[in-house]
PDB file of C-alpha atoms in Angstrom:
ATOM      1  CA  MET R  28      19.178 -19.861   7.075  1.00  0.00           C
ATOM      2  CA  ALA R  29      15.393 -18.898   7.466  1.00  0.00           C
ATOM      3  CA  HIS R  30      14.625 -15.475   9.325  1.00  0.00           C
ATOM      4  CA  SER R  31      11.674 -15.219  11.491  1.00  0.00           C
ATOM      5  CA  TYR R  32       9.525 -12.360  10.883  1.00  0.00           C
ATOM      6  CA  LYS R  33       7.027 -11.029  13.337  1.00  0.00           C
ATOM      7  CA  LEU R  34       4.929  -7.917  12.152  1.00  0.00           C
ATOM      8  CA  ARG R  35       3.087  -5.893  14.935  1.00  0.00           C
ATOM      9  CA  TYR R  36       0.183  -3.417  13.877  1.00  0.00           C
ATOM     10  CA  PHE R  37      -3.545  -2.517  14.927  1.00  0.00           C
ATOM     11  CA  ASN R  38      -6.202  -4.780  13.796  1.00  0.00           C
ATOM     12  CA  LEU R  39      -6.324  -2.757  10.139  1.00  0.00           C
ATOM     13  CA  GLN R  40      -5.034  -2.464   6.940  1.00  0.00           C
ATOM     14  CA  GLY R  41      -3.554   0.715   7.534  1.00  0.00           C
ATOM     15  CA  ARG R  42       0.089   1.384   7.145  1.00  0.00           C
ATOM     16  CA  ALA R  43       1.067  -2.386   7.835  1.00  0.00           C
ATOM     17  CA  GLU R  44      -0.673  -3.373   4.650  1.00  0.00           C
ATOM     18  CA  LEU R  45       1.965  -3.303   2.220  1.00  0.00           C
ATOM     19  CA  ALA R  46       4.397  -5.117   4.139  1.00  0.00           C
ATOM     20  CA  ARG R  47       1.524  -7.993   4.463  1.00  0.00           C
ATOM     21  CA  LEU R  48       1.398  -7.816   0.729  1.00  0.00           C
ATOM     22  CA  VAL R  49       4.795  -8.390   0.158  1.00  0.00           C
ATOM     23  CA  PHE R  50       5.078 -11.058   2.453  1.00  0.00           C
ATOM     24  CA  ALA R  51       1.894 -12.594   0.339  1.00  0.00           C
ATOM     25  CA  ALA R  52       3.670 -11.917  -3.333  1.00  0.00           C
ATOM     26  CA  ALA R  53       6.796 -13.556  -1.777  1.00  0.00           C
ATOM     27  CA  GLY R  54       5.312 -16.357  -0.094  1.00  0.00           C
ATOM     28  CA  VAL R  55       6.982 -15.912   3.241  1.00  0.00           C
ATOM     29  CA  GLU R  56       5.744 -17.093   6.378  1.00  0.00           C
ATOM     30  CA  TYR R  57       5.445 -14.492   9.272  1.00  0.00           C
ATOM     31  CA  GLU R  58       3.215 -13.737  12.401  1.00  0.00           C
ATOM     32  CA  ASP R  59       0.732 -11.243  12.074  1.00  0.00           C
ATOM     33  CA  VAL R  60       0.609  -9.677  15.375  1.00  0.00           C
ATOM     34  CA  ARG R  61      -2.639  -7.590  15.419  1.00  0.00           C
ATOM     35  CA  TYR R  62      -3.804  -5.448  18.613  1.00  0.00           C
ATOM     36  CA  GLU R  63      -6.704  -3.796  19.740  1.00  0.00           C
ATOM     37  CA  PHE R  64      -6.360   0.023  20.170  1.00  0.00           C
ATOM     38  CA  ALA R  65      -6.777  -0.563  24.110  1.00  0.00           C
ATOM     39  CA  ASP R  66      -3.781  -2.462  24.273  1.00  0.00           C
ATOM     40  CA  TRP R  67      -1.575   0.307  22.761  1.00  0.00           C
ATOM     41  CA  PRO R  68      -0.770   2.233  25.776  1.00  0.00           C
ATOM     42  CA  LYS R  69       1.110  -0.555  27.508  1.00  0.00           C
ATOM     43  CA  LEU R  70       2.929  -1.877  24.194  1.00  0.00           C
ATOM     44  CA  LYS R  71       4.146   1.504  23.143  1.00  0.00           C
ATOM     45  CA  ALA R  72       7.119   1.357  24.961  1.00  0.00           C
ATOM     46  CA  SER R  73       8.257  -1.445  23.326  1.00  0.00           C
ATOM     47  CA  THR R  74       8.674  -0.260  20.093  1.00  0.00           C
ATOM     48  CA  PRO R  75      11.670   1.789  18.690  1.00  0.00           C
ATOM     49  CA  PHE R  76       9.959   4.907  18.260  1.00  0.00           C
ATOM     50  CA  GLY R  77       6.365   4.666  20.035  1.00  0.00           C
ATOM     51  CA  GLN R  78       4.737   3.834  16.867  1.00  0.00           C
ATOM     52  CA  ILE R  79       3.751   0.623  14.536  1.00  0.00           C
ATOM     53  CA  PRO R  80       4.141  -0.876  12.690  1.00  0.00           C
ATOM     54  CA  VAL R  81       7.186  -2.594  13.617  1.00  0.00           C
ATOM     55  CA  LEU R  82       8.978  -5.589  12.087  1.00  0.00           C
ATOM     56  CA  GLU R  83      10.927  -7.804  14.023  1.00  0.00           C
ATOM     57  CA  VAL R  84      13.344 -10.174  11.931  1.00  0.00           C
ATOM     58  CA  ASP R  85      15.055 -12.748  14.276  1.00  0.00           C
ATOM     59  CA  GLY R  86      14.223 -10.564  17.260  1.00  0.00           C
ATOM     60  CA  LYS R  87      15.499  -7.267  16.007  1.00  0.00           C
ATOM     61  CA  ALA R  88      13.108  -4.132  15.551  1.00  0.00           C
ATOM     62  CA  MET R  89      12.265  -1.995  12.641  1.00  0.00           C
ATOM     63  CA  ALA R  90       9.728   0.876  12.343  1.00  0.00           C
ATOM     64  CA  GLN R  91       8.533   3.132   9.819  1.00  0.00           C
ATOM     65  CA  SER R  92       6.388   1.434   7.234  1.00  0.00           C
ATOM     66  CA  ASN R  93       7.882   2.490   4.164  1.00  0.00           C
ATOM     67  CA  ALA R  94      11.294   1.348   5.368  1.00  0.00           C
ATOM     68  CA  ILE R  95       9.673  -1.931   6.502  1.00  0.00           C
ATOM     69  CA  ALA R  96       8.291  -2.231   2.968  1.00  0.00           C
ATOM     70  CA  ARG R  97      11.305  -1.934   0.983  1.00  0.00           C
ATOM     71  CA  TYR R  98      13.379  -3.678   3.416  1.00  0.00           C
ATOM     72  CA  LEU R  99      10.922  -6.917   2.806  1.00  0.00           C
ATOM     73  CA  ALA R 100      10.765  -5.964  -0.839  1.00  0.00           C
ATOM     74  CA  ARG R 101      14.703  -6.211  -0.735  1.00  0.00           C
ATOM     75  CA  GLU R 102      15.101  -9.266   0.863  1.00  0.00           C
ATOM     76  CA  PHE R 103      12.342 -11.048  -1.465  1.00  0.00           C
ATOM     77  CA  GLY R 104      13.338  -9.897  -4.770  1.00  0.00           C
ATOM     78  CA  LEU R 105      10.607  -7.470  -5.241  1.00  0.00           C
ATOM     79  CA  ALA R 106      12.636  -3.896  -5.139  1.00  0.00           C
ATOM     80  CA  GLY R 107      13.419  -4.074  -9.018  1.00  0.00           C
ATOM     81  CA  LYS R 108      16.317  -5.530 -10.991  1.00  0.00           C
ATOM     82  CA  THR R 109      18.345  -2.771 -11.247  1.00  0.00           C
ATOM     83  CA  ALA R 110      19.155   0.668  -9.471  1.00  0.00           C
ATOM     84  CA  TRP R 111      17.350   2.423 -12.203  1.00  0.00           C
ATOM     85  CA  ASP R 112      14.302  -0.007 -11.532  1.00  0.00           C
ATOM     86  CA  GLN R 113      14.635   0.054  -7.681  1.00  0.00           C
ATOM     87  CA  GLY R 114      14.407   4.280  -8.027  1.00  0.00           C
ATOM     88  CA  GLN R 115      11.460   3.705 -10.075  1.00  0.00           C
ATOM     89  CA  VAL R 116       9.790   1.689  -7.427  1.00  0.00           C
ATOM     90  CA  ASP R 117      10.522   4.239  -4.967  1.00  0.00           C
ATOM     91  CA  MET R 118       9.249   6.794  -6.937  1.00  0.00           C
ATOM     92  CA  LEU R 119       5.836   5.067  -7.529  1.00  0.00           C
ATOM     93  CA  VAL R 120       5.692   4.084  -4.090  1.00  0.00           C
ATOM     94  CA  GLU R 121       6.121   7.719  -2.721  1.00  0.00           C
ATOM     95  CA  THR R 122       3.571   8.713  -5.041  1.00  0.00           C
ATOM     96  CA  MET R 123       1.068   6.724  -3.597  1.00  0.00           C
ATOM     97  CA  MET R 124       1.523   8.208  -0.379  1.00  0.00           C
ATOM     98  CA  ASP R 125       1.057  11.770  -2.149  1.00  0.00           C
ATOM     99  CA  ILE R 126      -2.193  10.589  -3.749  1.00  0.00           C
ATOM    100  CA  GLY R 127      -3.547   9.449  -0.760  1.00  0.00           C
ATOM    101  CA  ALA R 128      -2.423  12.356   1.539  1.00  0.00           C
ATOM    102  CA  PRO R 129      -5.965  14.270   1.321  1.00  0.00           C
ATOM    103  CA  VAL R 130      -7.831  11.372   2.485  1.00  0.00           C
ATOM    104  CA  PRO R 131      -7.613  11.758   6.161  1.00  0.00           C
ATOM    105  CA  LYS R 132      -8.703  15.538   5.349  1.00  0.00           C
ATOM    106  CA  ILE R 133     -11.636  14.390   3.637  1.00  0.00           C
ATOM    107  CA  ARG R 134     -12.876  11.674   6.171  1.00  0.00           C
ATOM    108  CA  GLN R 135     -12.673  13.983   9.016  1.00  0.00           C
ATOM    109  CA  CYS R 136     -14.249  17.218   7.789  1.00  0.00           C
ATOM    110  CA  THR R 137     -17.723  17.185   9.760  1.00  0.00           C
ATOM    111  CA  ASP R 138     -19.047  20.238   7.687  1.00  0.00           C
ATOM    112  CA  GLU R 139     -20.961  18.775   4.801  1.00  0.00           C
ATOM    113  CA  ASP R 140     -20.521  21.425   2.310  1.00  0.00           C
ATOM    114  CA  GLU R 141     -16.601  21.671   2.989  1.00  0.00           C
ATOM    115  CA  LYS R 142     -16.532  18.227   2.729  1.00  0.00           C
ATOM    116  CA  ALA R 143     -18.353  17.957  -0.859  1.00  0.00           C
ATOM    117  CA  LYS R 144     -15.882  20.332  -1.998  1.00  0.00           C
ATOM    118  CA  LEU R 145     -12.834  18.738  -0.901  1.00  0.00           C
ATOM    119  CA  LYS R 146     -14.127  15.301  -2.666  1.00  0.00           C
ATOM    120  CA  LYS R 147     -14.931  17.368  -5.656  1.00  0.00           C
ATOM    121  CA  SER R 148     -11.464  18.716  -5.766  1.00  0.00           C
ATOM    122  CA  PHE R 149      -9.921  15.320  -4.885  1.00  0.00           C
ATOM    123  CA  ALA R 150     -11.863  13.652  -7.883  1.00  0.00           C
ATOM    124  CA  GLU R 151     -11.507  16.109 -10.302  1.00  0.00           C
ATOM    125  CA  GLU R 152      -8.024  18.069  -9.602  1.00  0.00           C
ATOM    126  CA  HIS R 153      -5.901  16.075  -7.646  1.00  0.00           C
ATOM    127  CA  LEU R 154      -6.406  12.145  -8.615  1.00  0.00           C
ATOM    128  CA  PRO R 155      -6.456  12.967 -12.363  1.00  0.00           C
ATOM    129  CA  HIS R 156      -2.784  14.592 -11.992  1.00  0.00           C
ATOM    130  CA  TYR R 157      -1.552  11.287 -10.796  1.00  0.00           C
ATOM    131  CA  MET R 158      -3.762   8.745 -12.431  1.00  0.00           C
ATOM    132  CA  GLU R 159      -2.955  10.095 -15.618  1.00  0.00           C
ATOM    133  CA  ALA R 160       0.750   9.966 -14.794  1.00  0.00           C
ATOM    134  CA  ILE R 161       0.729   6.515 -13.830  1.00  0.00           C
ATOM    135  CA  GLN R 162      -1.322   5.327 -16.389  1.00  0.00           C
ATOM    136  CA  LYS R 163       1.487   6.923 -19.133  1.00  0.00           C
ATOM    137  CA  ILE R 164       4.167   4.754 -16.970  1.00  0.00           C
ATOM    138  CA  LEU R 165       2.097   1.846 -17.186  1.00  0.00           C
ATOM    139  CA  GLU R 166       1.474   1.946 -21.063  1.00  0.00           C
ATOM    140  CA  GLU R 167       5.276   2.760 -21.797  1.00  0.00           C
ATOM    141  CA  ASN R 168       6.094  -0.606 -20.347  1.00  0.00           C
ATOM    142  CA  ARG R 169       5.332  -3.686 -22.211  1.00  0.00           C
ATOM    143  CA  GLU R 170       2.357  -1.392 -23.499  1.00  0.00           C
ATOM    144  CA  GLY R 171       0.437  -1.696 -20.088  1.00  0.00           C
ATOM    145  CA  LYS R 172       0.108  -5.675 -20.543  1.00  0.00           C
ATOM    146  CA  GLY R 173       2.767  -6.380 -17.816  1.00  0.00           C
ATOM    147  CA  PHE R 174       3.788  -4.345 -14.724  1.00  0.00           C
ATOM    148  CA  LEU R 175       4.700  -0.596 -13.660  1.00  0.00           C
ATOM    149  CA  VAL R 176       8.196  -1.108 -13.462  1.00  0.00           C
ATOM    150  CA  GLY R 177      10.132  -3.985 -15.421  1.00  0.00           C
ATOM    151  CA  ASP R 178       9.010  -7.177 -16.201  1.00  0.00           C
ATOM    152  CA  GLU R 179       8.265  -8.706 -12.918  1.00  0.00           C
ATOM    153  CA  ILE R 180       5.940  -7.704 -10.061  1.00  0.00           C
ATOM    154  CA  THR R 181       7.454  -5.157  -7.592  1.00  0.00           C
ATOM    155  CA  LEU R 182       6.476  -3.221  -4.341  1.00  0.00           C
ATOM    156  CA  ALA R 183       5.203  -0.429  -6.847  1.00  0.00           C
ATOM    157  CA  ASP R 184       2.632  -2.842  -8.369  1.00  0.00           C
ATOM    158  CA  LEU R 185       1.528  -3.796  -5.008  1.00  0.00           C
ATOM    159  CA  ALA R 186       1.568  -0.520  -3.409  1.00  0.00           C
ATOM    160  CA  PHE R 187      -0.700   0.817  -6.574  1.00  0.00           C
ATOM    161  CA  MET R 188      -2.895  -2.058  -6.025  1.00  0.00           C
ATOM    162  CA  GLY R 189      -3.373  -2.365  -2.190  1.00  0.00           C
ATOM    163  CA  GLY R 190      -3.829   1.796  -2.294  1.00  0.00           C
ATOM    164  CA  GLN R 191      -7.000   1.791  -3.926  1.00  0.00           C
ATOM    165  CA  ASP R 192      -8.841   0.815  -0.724  1.00  0.00           C
ATOM    166  CA  TRP R 193      -7.378   3.999   0.886  1.00  0.00           C
ATOM    167  CA  LEU R 194      -8.747   5.972  -1.899  1.00  0.00           C
ATOM    168  CA  LYS R 195     -12.067   4.361  -1.737  1.00  0.00           C
ATOM    169  CA  LEU R 196     -12.337   6.283   1.617  1.00  0.00           C
ATOM    170  CA  ALA R 197     -12.579   9.346  -0.338  1.00  0.00           C
ATOM    171  CA  MET R 198     -14.452   8.110  -3.583  1.00  0.00           C
ATOM    172  CA  ASP R 199     -16.435   5.337  -4.521  1.00  0.00           C
ATOM    173  CA  ASN R 200     -14.434   4.432  -7.387  1.00  0.00           C
ATOM    174  CA  PRO R 201     -10.866   6.148  -7.976  1.00  0.00           C
ATOM    175  CA  LEU R 202     -10.240   4.047 -11.236  1.00  0.00           C
ATOM    176  CA  GLU R 203     -13.429   4.641 -13.172  1.00  0.00           C
ATOM    177  CA  LYS R 204     -12.029   6.878 -15.955  1.00  0.00           C
ATOM    178  CA  TYR R 205      -8.802   4.659 -15.957  1.00  0.00           C
ATOM    179  CA  PRO R 206      -9.957   1.277 -17.067  1.00  0.00           C
ATOM    180  CA  LYS R 207      -6.565   0.511 -18.120  1.00  0.00           C
ATOM    181  CA  LEU R 208      -5.342   0.834 -14.691  1.00  0.00           C
ATOM    182  CA  GLN R 209      -8.105  -1.052 -13.201  1.00  0.00           C
ATOM    183  CA  LYS R 210      -7.336  -3.965 -15.579  1.00  0.00           C
ATOM    184  CA  PHE R 211      -4.033  -3.905 -14.138  1.00  0.00           C
ATOM    185  CA  VAL R 212      -5.352  -3.622 -10.291  1.00  0.00           C
ATOM    186  CA  ASP R 213      -7.180  -6.849 -11.515  1.00  0.00           C
ATOM    187  CA  ARG R 214      -4.645  -8.323 -12.919  1.00  0.00           C
ATOM    188  CA  ILE R 215      -2.132  -7.938  -9.930  1.00  0.00           C
ATOM    189  CA  ALA R 216      -4.959  -8.711  -7.645  1.00  0.00           C
ATOM    190  CA  ALA R 217      -5.742 -12.093  -9.263  1.00  0.00           C
ATOM    191  CA  ILE R 218      -1.908 -13.148  -9.074  1.00  0.00           C
ATOM    192  CA  PRO R 219      -2.451 -16.759  -6.981  1.00  0.00           C
ATOM    193  CA  LYS R 220      -0.735 -15.869  -3.679  1.00  0.00           C
ATOM    194  CA  ILE R 221      -1.814 -12.387  -3.677  1.00  0.00           C
ATOM    195  CA  ALA R 222      -5.799 -13.314  -4.253  1.00  0.00           C
ATOM    196  CA  GLU R 223      -5.245 -15.881  -1.581  1.00  0.00           C
ATOM    197  CA  TRP R 224      -4.177 -13.312   0.974  1.00  0.00           C
ATOM    198  CA  LEU R 225      -6.963 -11.078  -0.114  1.00  0.00           C
ATOM    199  CA  LYS R 226      -9.550 -13.723   0.313  1.00  0.00           C
ATOM    200  CA  LYS R 227      -8.452 -14.786   3.679  1.00  0.00           C
ATOM    201  CA  ARG R 228      -7.209 -11.302   5.341  1.00  0.00           C
ATOM    202  CA  PRO R 229      -9.510  -9.991   8.219  1.00  0.00           C
ATOM    203  CA  GLU R 230     -12.114  -7.745   7.512  1.00  0.00           C
ATOM    204  CA  THR R 231     -11.429  -4.186   9.192  1.00  0.00           C
ATOM    205  CA  GLU R 232     -12.802  -0.685   8.517  1.00  0.00           C
ATOM    206  CA  LEU R 233      -9.854   0.582   7.423  1.00  0.00           C
TER     207      LEU R 233
END
């Protein structure tokens, strides 16, 4: 029996976009419910913890963006084939969270000199530390010609590809020095079901 899915979030990519990418990659239909910020106060009490995104499956609610993405990945066969692969996928998803962690501070900084320092540190220290490690992981799996984990697309690939939009809020081209990773991102984005979603999704600020 097919499940009924409803994903509730703001009209942004933000913390719901990874789940949307999972739906796209799996080719599974769902209701993409998008709220305006002005509507949020009256809707807050309808969520498990007073926050979104929230995934509803047959009317039952689940909160927390990564929990949602992982649940959907498991449901649709995108979580990794073995327990080890699943652990590697989780590792890379969490790593993408770490990579993007400094972005809000950079965006919110109002002192231009301080912002320049934060951007420099992000581009020259923080980002290379992670990107070099991820590039090595990619290269060690089928010489970089496949996916980050295993021989099929997983949540890790979607998290890395989708996360680039967030990183671009801190610098223009996060993968400029990593052409192999850029080719990988382009390859994932060109998968027909994913390309279709990227083309049709609403244009939003974040």
